[in-house]
Each structure stands twice: as structure tokens, then as C-alpha cells.
Amino acid sequence: MSATARKKAPNAQDIRARKGGEPLVSLTAYTTPMARLMDDHCDFVLVGDSVGMVLHGLESTLGVTMEMMVMHGQAVARGLESAMMVIDMPFASYEHSPSEAFRNAARLMSQTSAGAVKLEGGVEMAETIRFLVKRGIPVMAHIGLTPQSVNTLGGYKVQGREEQAEAVLEDARAVAEAGAFSVVLEKVPQKLADQITGEIAIPTIGIGASAGCDGQILVVDDMVGFFTAFKPKFVKRYAELGPLAEAAIAEYAAEVRARTFPADEHVFSDQAPTKGPKT
């Protein structure tokens, strides 16, 4: 095999088979250029409904539509070859009934070429997960802090402390039993995340959970410093690209106002350049 040959993108069963093995790596992506940057480094890429807050300036994920997810899913798909693409089901696209969830999940997968969908909820969504899986829709579950339920959870709070722990554990058991191939644990105490990881048979993907999870995910704009409205505790900034970009924009603006940009090398003369003799 060529040293430069690209790996084949994994599918849901490949991700499930990584349980207890080398940690799974994932980031969110919403655009083709960002997807291309992470393709060689991630096992799967999530087209997250966090796009509403990160790129569209919404206050929460609740305003994200199917049309937005399809558009961003198609963009991300163009940038991926080696990583699997998972796409979020937006708020109100799957909660009403399993049949409605299937219609919307099928639309997302068929129109974006995603390898799986992700939906939020535990015990209450187990029937829907089972319904989708039986009909050929791979499902990644998401429990703990579920941002689409932020209004009923009372904000972006840690889920599973003290008397809440058993309920989160039951959610994990329910989605695994229903057929989800993996589950995101968001903002769950470390000890509980480790317990869940050790008990259920599918990979756990941590975000504000534990290094002991079977994988990790972050919002890419958080970890490279593009999104600066707030910084969750669980985010590590691997770069500060936001300030660098702002400084570049400020320098450009100053040069335009000073008429130092464009310079001679950026403009075109009246005469076409002469071509040298062929050799």
C-alpha cells in the first residue's frame, strides 16, 4: 500500500468496535474548509446543531432548522474522505414520534451522505432509537447535558451529580440497549462518566466528562479560539486564532485607509506580460 494512501472512512459498526480500544477523536465542523483540515485527524466529524450559536449568532440551538443542517451537512461532506460524518437532528425534528424521526433522519442522511444521525435524550428516546436502528438509521445518542433541553434543565448545568446520577446511568443503559452505536456524555461528573464507560457495551464520547471515555469531542471553533462569546470549563484552547484574525483584519483596514494596499504587486499593468522564448 502506498504510504500516501488515504484510509477508508469508518462506519457506525467500526466506531462501535472501537469500544475499549484506542480513543476515538472527533470535532465539529460546519464548512468544507474546516472539514478538510480535520479529515486526516478525526475518526468521525460531527455536523453539530451548535452551528446555530457558532456561525449564525443564535442564543441557543433551538432555532436550528432541518434546512440549516442539510446545508451545512452537504458542505462538510465535500471536505471529508477519511472521517465518518455524523449529523445532528435539530430540535423538534424527532421528538414527536418515531415515524417523524425516521422521515427526518432519512432526509438528513440521503441529502448529506452522513453515516449516522445524533439525537439527544435517554430513556424517553429509547423507543425512537430502536425504531430508527431497525430501519437502517445508525444512531449516536447524547445524554447528560442536552442543549436542546436547556430550558427544562435550568441552564447549561452539570448533569448527574448526587441523586441525579442514577437517572443519567439509566439513560446510558437505555440508549445502549435500544441499539445506539455510541453515546455522547456531556457535562457529566468524571466518576459517573467512568462508571458508564465501564458498564455499557458501546463507546462513550466525552465532552466535559472524563479522559476515561472511549473518545472525545469538542466544538472546533472553541478549541481554536474562533468562538469567543464564552468558554466552557471543559474546553482547552489549542490556539487563539480569533485574536490573530482580528489583528489581520485591523491591519488590512489600516492599509486600505492609508492607500498602501493594494500595492504595485497586487494590481495589473496595461500591458500583458511578455513571454520568454520556448526552450
mmCIF file of C-alpha atoms in Angstrom:
data_model
loop_
_atom_site.group_PDB
_atom_site.id
_atom_site.type_symbol
_atom_site.label_atom_id
_atom_site.label_comp_id
_atom_site.label_asym_id
_atom_site.label_seq_id
_atom_site.Cartn_x
_atom_site.Cartn_y
_atom_site.Cartn_z
ATOM 1 C CA MET A 1 0.000 0.000 0.000
ATOM 2 C CA SER A 2 1.236 3.489 -0.831
ATOM 3 C CA ALA A 3 2.479 5.496 2.130
ATOM 4 C CA THR A 4 0.214 8.316 0.966
ATOM 5 C CA ALA A 5 -2.929 6.188 0.560
ATOM 6 C CA ARG A 6 -5.909 7.565 2.457
ATOM 7 C CA LYS A 7 -7.695 5.419 4.998
ATOM 8 C CA LYS A 8 -11.264 4.349 4.313
ATOM 9 C CA ALA A 9 -13.852 6.237 6.332
ATOM 10 C CA PRO A 10 -15.226 4.131 9.200
ATOM 11 C CA ASN A 11 -18.906 3.312 9.539
ATOM 12 C CA ALA A 12 -21.084 3.015 12.631
ATOM 13 C CA GLN A 13 -20.076 -0.573 13.286
ATOM 14 C CA ASP A 14 -16.392 0.339 13.014
ATOM 15 C CA ILE A 15 -16.900 3.058 15.623
ATOM 16 C CA ARG A 16 -18.789 0.656 17.886
ATOM 17 C CA ALA A 17 -15.973 -1.886 17.556
ATOM 18 C CA ARG A 18 -13.519 0.649 18.994
ATOM 19 C CA LYS A 19 -15.046 0.201 22.453
ATOM 20 C CA GLY A 20 -12.209 -0.055 24.959
ATOM 21 C CA GLY A 21 -9.552 0.485 22.291
ATOM 22 C CA GLU A 22 -7.612 3.487 21.082
ATOM 23 C CA PRO A 23 -9.605 6.602 21.984
ATOM 24 C CA LEU A 24 -11.897 7.955 19.277
ATOM 25 C CA VAL A 25 -11.180 11.501 18.088
ATOM 26 C CA SER A 26 -13.928 13.839 16.963
ATOM 27 C CA LEU A 27 -14.572 17.525 16.340
ATOM 28 C CA THR A 28 -17.489 19.502 14.987
ATOM 29 C CA ALA A 29 -17.406 21.005 11.511
ATOM 30 C CA TYR A 30 -19.837 23.223 9.627
ATOM 31 C CA THR A 31 -17.896 24.160 6.484
ATOM 32 C CA THR A 32 -15.882 22.471 3.739
ATOM 33 C CA PRO A 33 -12.523 24.134 4.572
ATOM 34 C CA MET A 34 -12.706 23.168 8.244
ATOM 35 C CA ALA A 35 -13.753 19.608 7.374
ATOM 36 C CA ARG A 36 -10.712 19.281 5.113
ATOM 37 C CA LEU A 37 -8.404 20.395 7.915
ATOM 38 C CA MET A 38 -9.652 17.731 10.327
ATOM 39 C CA ASP A 39 -10.314 14.876 7.900
ATOM 40 C CA ASP A 40 -6.968 13.115 8.400
ATOM 41 C CA HIS A 41 -7.045 13.517 12.174
ATOM 42 C CA CYS A 42 -10.582 12.578 13.247
ATOM 43 C CA ASP A 43 -12.350 9.232 13.315
ATOM 44 C CA PHE A 44 -15.687 10.947 12.894
ATOM 45 C CA VAL A 45 -16.749 14.545 12.341
ATOM 46 C CA LEU A 46 -19.993 15.875 13.777
ATOM 47 C CA VAL A 47 -22.089 18.417 11.934
ATOM 48 C CA GLY A 48 -23.464 19.810 15.173
ATOM 49 C CA ASP A 49 -26.524 21.924 15.748
ATOM 50 C CA SER A 50 -24.096 24.127 17.680
ATOM 51 C CA VAL A 51 -23.748 25.741 14.258
ATOM 52 C CA GLY A 52 -26.690 27.916 15.284
ATOM 53 C CA MET A 53 -24.683 29.578 18.041
ATOM 54 C CA VAL A 54 -21.218 29.385 16.479
ATOM 55 C CA LEU A 55 -21.929 30.544 12.927
ATOM 56 C CA HIS A 56 -25.435 32.009 12.969
ATOM 57 C CA GLY A 57 -25.338 34.015 16.203
ATOM 58 C CA LEU A 58 -28.327 32.303 17.822
ATOM 59 C CA GLU A 59 -28.633 32.282 21.613
ATOM 60 C CA SER A 60 -29.183 28.509 21.711
ATOM 61 C CA THR A 61 -29.515 25.525 19.381
ATOM 62 C CA LEU A 62 -33.317 25.649 19.444
ATOM 63 C CA GLY A 63 -33.619 27.832 16.351
ATOM 64 C CA VAL A 64 -31.628 25.493 14.109
ATOM 65 C CA THR A 65 -33.702 24.081 11.232
ATOM 66 C CA MET A 66 -33.558 20.989 9.054
ATOM 67 C CA GLU A 67 -32.640 23.215 6.120
ATOM 68 C CA MET A 68 -29.640 24.589 8.022
ATOM 69 C CA MET A 69 -28.454 21.098 8.948
ATOM 70 C CA VAL A 70 -28.803 19.863 5.378
ATOM 71 C CA MET A 71 -26.857 22.845 4.011
ATOM 72 C CA HIS A 72 -24.002 22.510 6.487
ATOM 73 C CA GLY A 73 -24.016 18.723 6.179
ATOM 74 C CA GLN A 74 -23.563 18.972 2.419
ATOM 75 C CA ALA A 75 -20.707 21.451 2.903
ATOM 76 C CA VAL A 76 -18.896 19.223 5.396
ATOM 77 C CA ALA A 77 -19.364 16.124 3.235
ATOM 78 C CA ARG A 78 -17.423 17.825 0.433
ATOM 79 C CA GLY A 79 -14.417 18.114 2.732
ATOM 80 C CA LEU A 80 -14.307 14.565 4.094
ATOM 81 C CA GLU A 81 -12.765 11.396 2.713
ATOM 82 C CA SER A 82 -11.187 9.603 5.670
ATOM 83 C CA ALA A 83 -13.507 10.512 8.544
ATOM 84 C CA MET A 84 -17.092 9.392 9.089
ATOM 85 C CA MET A 85 -19.705 12.144 9.144
ATOM 86 C CA VAL A 86 -22.401 12.213 11.834
ATOM 87 C CA ILE A 87 -25.129 14.854 11.710
ATOM 88 C CA ASP A 88 -27.303 16.271 14.478
ATOM 89 C CA MET A 89 -31.052 16.043 14.279
ATOM 90 C CA PRO A 90 -32.308 19.548 15.130
ATOM 91 C CA PHE A 91 -34.818 20.406 17.821
ATOM 92 C CA ALA A 92 -38.418 19.317 17.064
ATOM 93 C CA SER A 93 -37.369 17.025 14.207
ATOM 94 C CA TYR A 94 -37.570 13.718 16.132
ATOM 95 C CA GLU A 95 -39.367 14.134 19.471
ATOM 96 C CA HIS A 96 -42.987 13.907 18.279
ATOM 97 C CA SER A 97 -42.976 10.304 17.076
ATOM 98 C CA PRO A 98 -40.597 7.588 15.861
ATOM 99 C CA SER A 99 -42.111 7.767 12.367
ATOM 100 C CA GLU A 100 -41.489 11.512 12.125
ATOM 101 C CA ALA A 101 -37.965 10.957 13.407
ATOM 102 C CA PHE A 102 -37.410 8.378 10.688
ATOM 103 C CA ARG A 103 -38.610 10.705 7.931
ATOM 104 C CA ASN A 104 -36.314 13.487 9.077
ATOM 105 C CA ALA A 105 -33.339 11.209 9.738
ATOM 106 C CA ALA A 106 -33.742 9.635 6.306
ATOM 107 C CA ARG A 107 -33.811 13.103 4.740
ATOM 108 C CA LEU A 108 -30.637 14.169 6.544
ATOM 109 C CA MET A 109 -28.768 11.030 5.550
ATOM 110 C CA SER A 110 -29.951 10.932 1.943
ATOM 111 C CA GLN A 111 -29.316 14.622 1.282
ATOM 112 C CA THR A 112 -25.945 14.881 3.037
ATOM 113 C CA SER A 113 -24.428 11.373 2.754
ATOM 114 C CA ALA A 114 -23.977 11.286 6.530
ATOM 115 C CA GLY A 115 -23.077 7.923 8.014
ATOM 116 C CA ALA A 116 -25.283 8.389 11.091
ATOM 117 C CA VAL A 117 -27.504 10.818 12.948
ATOM 118 C CA LYS A 118 -27.184 12.037 16.527
ATOM 119 C CA LEU A 119 -30.145 12.811 18.739
ATOM 120 C CA GLU A 120 -30.496 13.956 22.323
ATOM 121 C CA GLY A 121 -32.268 12.088 25.107
ATOM 122 C CA GLY A 122 -32.064 8.905 27.133
ATOM 123 C CA VAL A 123 -34.862 6.717 28.441
ATOM 124 C CA GLU A 124 -37.533 8.821 26.760
ATOM 125 C CA MET A 125 -35.876 8.440 23.337
ATOM 126 C CA ALA A 126 -35.072 4.722 23.543
ATOM 127 C CA GLU A 127 -38.162 3.706 21.543
ATOM 128 C CA THR A 128 -37.253 6.178 18.790
ATOM 129 C CA ILE A 129 -33.640 4.985 18.687
ATOM 130 C CA ARG A 130 -34.817 1.380 18.398
ATOM 131 C CA PHE A 131 -37.269 2.334 15.633
ATOM 132 C CA LEU A 132 -34.569 4.113 13.618
ATOM 133 C CA VAL A 133 -31.922 1.419 14.028
ATOM 134 C CA LYS A 134 -34.328 -1.306 12.912
ATOM 135 C CA ARG A 135 -34.915 0.697 9.744
ATOM 136 C CA GLY A 136 -31.280 1.184 8.860
ATOM 137 C CA ILE A 137 -30.530 4.539 10.507
ATOM 138 C CA PRO A 138 -27.400 4.357 12.715
ATOM 139 C CA VAL A 139 -27.900 6.489 15.829
ATOM 140 C CA MET A 140 -25.398 8.190 18.102
ATOM 141 C CA ALA A 141 -27.129 9.072 21.373
ATOM 142 C CA HIS A 142 -26.448 12.133 23.526
ATOM 143 C CA ILE A 143 -27.164 12.257 27.267
ATOM 144 C CA GLY A 144 -26.211 14.303 30.319
ATOM 145 C CA LEU A 145 -26.412 17.966 29.397
ATOM 146 C CA THR A 146 -28.618 18.015 26.315
ATOM 147 C CA PRO A 147 -28.537 21.577 24.918
ATOM 148 C CA GLN A 148 -31.903 21.255 23.175
ATOM 149 C CA SER A 149 -33.449 20.765 26.637
ATOM 150 C CA VAL A 150 -31.673 23.734 28.194
ATOM 151 C CA ASN A 151 -34.956 25.396 29.170
ATOM 152 C CA THR A 152 -36.191 22.380 31.131
ATOM 153 C CA LEU A 153 -32.752 21.663 32.624
ATOM 154 C CA GLY A 154 -32.492 25.187 34.017
ATOM 155 C CA GLY A 155 -29.435 26.168 32.032
ATOM 156 C CA TYR A 156 -26.126 24.638 30.977
ATOM 157 C CA LYS A 157 -25.531 22.805 34.250
ATOM 158 C CA VAL A 158 -23.595 19.665 35.098
ATOM 159 C CA GLN A 159 -25.936 16.664 34.959
ATOM 160 C CA GLY A 160 -25.633 13.552 37.132
ATOM 161 C CA ARG A 161 -24.429 14.820 40.472
ATOM 162 C CA GLU A 162 -25.600 13.099 43.656
ATOM 163 C CA GLU A 163 -29.246 11.981 43.335
ATOM 164 C CA GLN A 164 -29.228 12.661 39.564
ATOM 165 C CA ALA A 165 -26.551 10.068 38.912
ATOM 166 C CA GLU A 166 -28.882 7.069 38.716
ATOM 167 C CA ALA A 167 -31.111 8.794 36.155
ATOM 168 C CA VAL A 168 -28.160 9.531 33.861
ATOM 169 C CA LEU A 169 -26.934 5.961 34.289
ATOM 170 C CA GLU A 170 -30.378 4.680 33.322
ATOM 171 C CA ASP A 171 -30.303 6.908 30.253
ATOM 172 C CA ALA A 172 -26.990 5.358 29.214
ATOM 173 C CA ARG A 173 -28.273 1.842 29.701
ATOM 174 C CA ALA A 174 -31.464 2.615 27.760
ATOM 175 C CA VAL A 175 -29.795 4.058 24.666
ATOM 176 C CA ALA A 176 -27.246 1.243 24.555
ATOM 177 C CA GLU A 177 -29.967 -1.394 24.850
ATOM 178 C CA ALA A 178 -32.019 0.369 22.163
ATOM 179 C CA GLY A 179 -29.218 -0.031 19.635
ATOM 180 C CA ALA A 180 -27.277 3.247 19.592
ATOM 181 C CA PHE A 181 -23.743 2.581 18.337
ATOM 182 C CA SER A 182 -22.208 5.180 20.686
ATOM 183 C CA VAL A 183 -23.260 7.847 23.159
ATOM 184 C CA VAL A 184 -22.051 11.369 23.878
ATOM 185 C CA LEU A 185 -21.727 12.185 27.577
ATOM 186 C CA GLU A 186 -21.865 15.946 28.013
ATOM 187 C CA LYS A 187 -21.054 17.751 31.255
ATOM 188 C CA VAL A 188 -21.260 14.582 33.362
ATOM 189 C CA PRO A 189 -19.133 14.167 36.521
ATOM 190 C CA GLN A 190 -15.931 12.237 35.932
ATOM 191 C CA LYS A 191 -16.737 9.384 38.305
ATOM 192 C CA LEU A 192 -20.150 8.813 36.716
ATOM 193 C CA ALA A 193 -18.706 9.011 33.195
ATOM 194 C CA ASP A 194 -16.146 6.355 34.122
ATOM 195 C CA GLN A 195 -18.891 4.169 35.596
ATOM 196 C CA ILE A 196 -20.994 4.453 32.458
ATOM 197 C CA THR A 197 -17.997 3.758 30.228
ATOM 198 C CA GLY A 198 -17.194 0.626 32.191
ATOM 199 C CA GLU A 199 -20.758 -0.650 32.247
ATOM 200 C CA ILE A 200 -22.258 -0.186 28.778
ATOM 201 C CA ALA A 201 -21.124 -2.035 25.662
ATOM 202 C CA ILE A 202 -20.966 0.938 23.300
ATOM 203 C CA PRO A 203 -18.321 3.677 23.105
ATOM 204 C CA THR A 204 -18.775 6.789 25.229
ATOM 205 C CA ILE A 205 -17.736 10.101 23.698
ATOM 206 C CA GLY A 206 -16.887 12.664 26.337
ATOM 207 C CA ILE A 207 -17.332 16.416 26.257
ATOM 208 C CA GLY A 208 -16.842 17.746 29.749
ATOM 209 C CA ALA A 209 -16.867 14.189 31.121
ATOM 210 C CA SER A 210 -13.720 12.066 31.624
ATOM 211 C CA ALA A 211 -10.447 11.152 29.920
ATOM 212 C CA GLY A 212 -11.558 7.589 30.618
ATOM 213 C CA CYS A 213 -14.303 7.820 27.999
ATOM 214 C CA ASP A 214 -13.831 5.843 24.783
ATOM 215 C CA GLY A 215 -13.432 9.082 22.825
ATOM 216 C CA GLN A 216 -13.621 12.855 22.994
ATOM 217 C CA ILE A 217 -15.329 15.629 21.046
ATOM 218 C CA LEU A 218 -15.059 19.416 21.111
ATOM 219 C CA VAL A 219 -16.555 22.247 19.101
ATOM 220 C CA VAL A 220 -13.683 23.136 16.793
ATOM 221 C CA ASP A 221 -14.346 26.888 16.940
ATOM 222 C CA ASP A 222 -13.996 26.655 20.733
ATOM 223 C CA MET A 223 -10.701 24.788 20.711
ATOM 224 C CA VAL A 224 -9.010 27.007 18.109
ATOM 225 C CA GLY A 225 -10.283 30.248 19.594
ATOM 226 C CA PHE A 226 -12.618 31.427 16.833
ATOM 227 C CA PHE A 227 -15.718 31.390 19.048
ATOM 228 C CA THR A 228 -15.088 33.787 21.920
ATOM 229 C CA ALA A 229 -18.565 34.672 23.212
ATOM 230 C CA PHE A 230 -17.921 32.324 26.145
ATOM 231 C CA LYS A 231 -15.569 29.462 27.019
ATOM 232 C CA PRO A 232 -16.911 26.353 28.781
ATOM 233 C CA LYS A 233 -14.686 24.891 31.507
ATOM 234 C CA PHE A 234 -14.241 21.672 29.529
ATOM 235 C CA VAL A 235 -12.702 23.467 26.518
ATOM 236 C CA LYS A 236 -8.931 23.583 26.079
ATOM 237 C CA ARG A 237 -7.808 26.308 23.703
ATOM 238 C CA TYR A 238 -5.190 24.744 21.447
ATOM 239 C CA ALA A 239 -4.852 28.016 19.520
ATOM 240 C CA GLU A 240 -6.055 31.607 19.707
ATOM 241 C CA LEU A 241 -6.962 32.172 16.069
ATOM 242 C CA GLY A 242 -9.707 34.677 16.810
ATOM 243 C CA PRO A 243 -7.332 37.438 18.010
ATOM 244 C CA LEU A 244 -4.932 36.641 15.144
ATOM 245 C CA ALA A 245 -7.727 37.009 12.602
ATOM 246 C CA GLU A 246 -8.908 40.255 14.177
ATOM 247 C CA ALA A 247 -5.376 41.657 14.105
ATOM 248 C CA ALA A 248 -5.067 40.754 10.415
ATOM 249 C CA ILE A 249 -8.407 42.438 9.657
ATOM 250 C CA ALA A 250 -7.335 45.550 11.557
ATOM 251 C CA GLU A 251 -4.040 45.704 9.641
ATOM 252 C CA TYR A 252 -5.892 45.343 6.324
ATOM 253 C CA ALA A 253 -8.317 48.128 7.260
ATOM 254 C CA ALA A 254 -5.460 50.440 8.214
ATOM 255 C CA GLU A 255 -3.617 49.813 4.925
ATOM 256 C CA VAL A 256 -6.750 50.417 2.866
ATOM 257 C CA ARG A 257 -7.357 53.728 4.627
ATOM 258 C CA ALA A 258 -3.706 54.686 4.172
ATOM 259 C CA ARG A 259 -3.819 53.631 0.482
ATOM 260 C CA THR A 260 -0.856 51.279 0.992
ATOM 261 C CA PHE A 261 -2.985 48.343 -0.097
ATOM 262 C CA PRO A 262 -3.205 47.338 -2.841
ATOM 263 C CA ALA A 263 0.488 47.827 -3.623
ATOM 264 C CA ASP A 264 2.120 47.509 -7.062
ATOM 265 C CA GLU A 265 2.413 43.726 -6.752
ATOM 266 C CA HIS A 266 -1.345 43.390 -6.229
ATOM 267 C CA VAL A 267 -2.531 45.312 -9.310
ATOM 268 C CA PHE A 268 -2.292 44.777 -13.073
ATOM 269 C CA SER A 269 -0.491 46.812 -15.738
ATOM 270 C CA ASP A 270 -1.947 47.919 -19.069
ATOM 271 C CA GLN A 271 0.361 45.592 -20.979
ATOM 272 C CA ALA A 272 0.232 41.812 -20.799
ATOM 273 C CA PRO A 273 3.491 40.304 -19.566
ATOM 274 C CA THR A 274 5.823 39.189 -22.331
ATOM 275 C CA LYS A 275 6.541 35.512 -22.633
ATOM 276 C CA GLY A 276 10.091 34.346 -22.922
ATOM 277 C CA PRO A 277 11.247 32.115 -25.789
ATOM 278 C CA LYS A 278 10.442 28.459 -25.561
ATOM 279 C CA THR A 279 13.361 26.200 -24.762
#
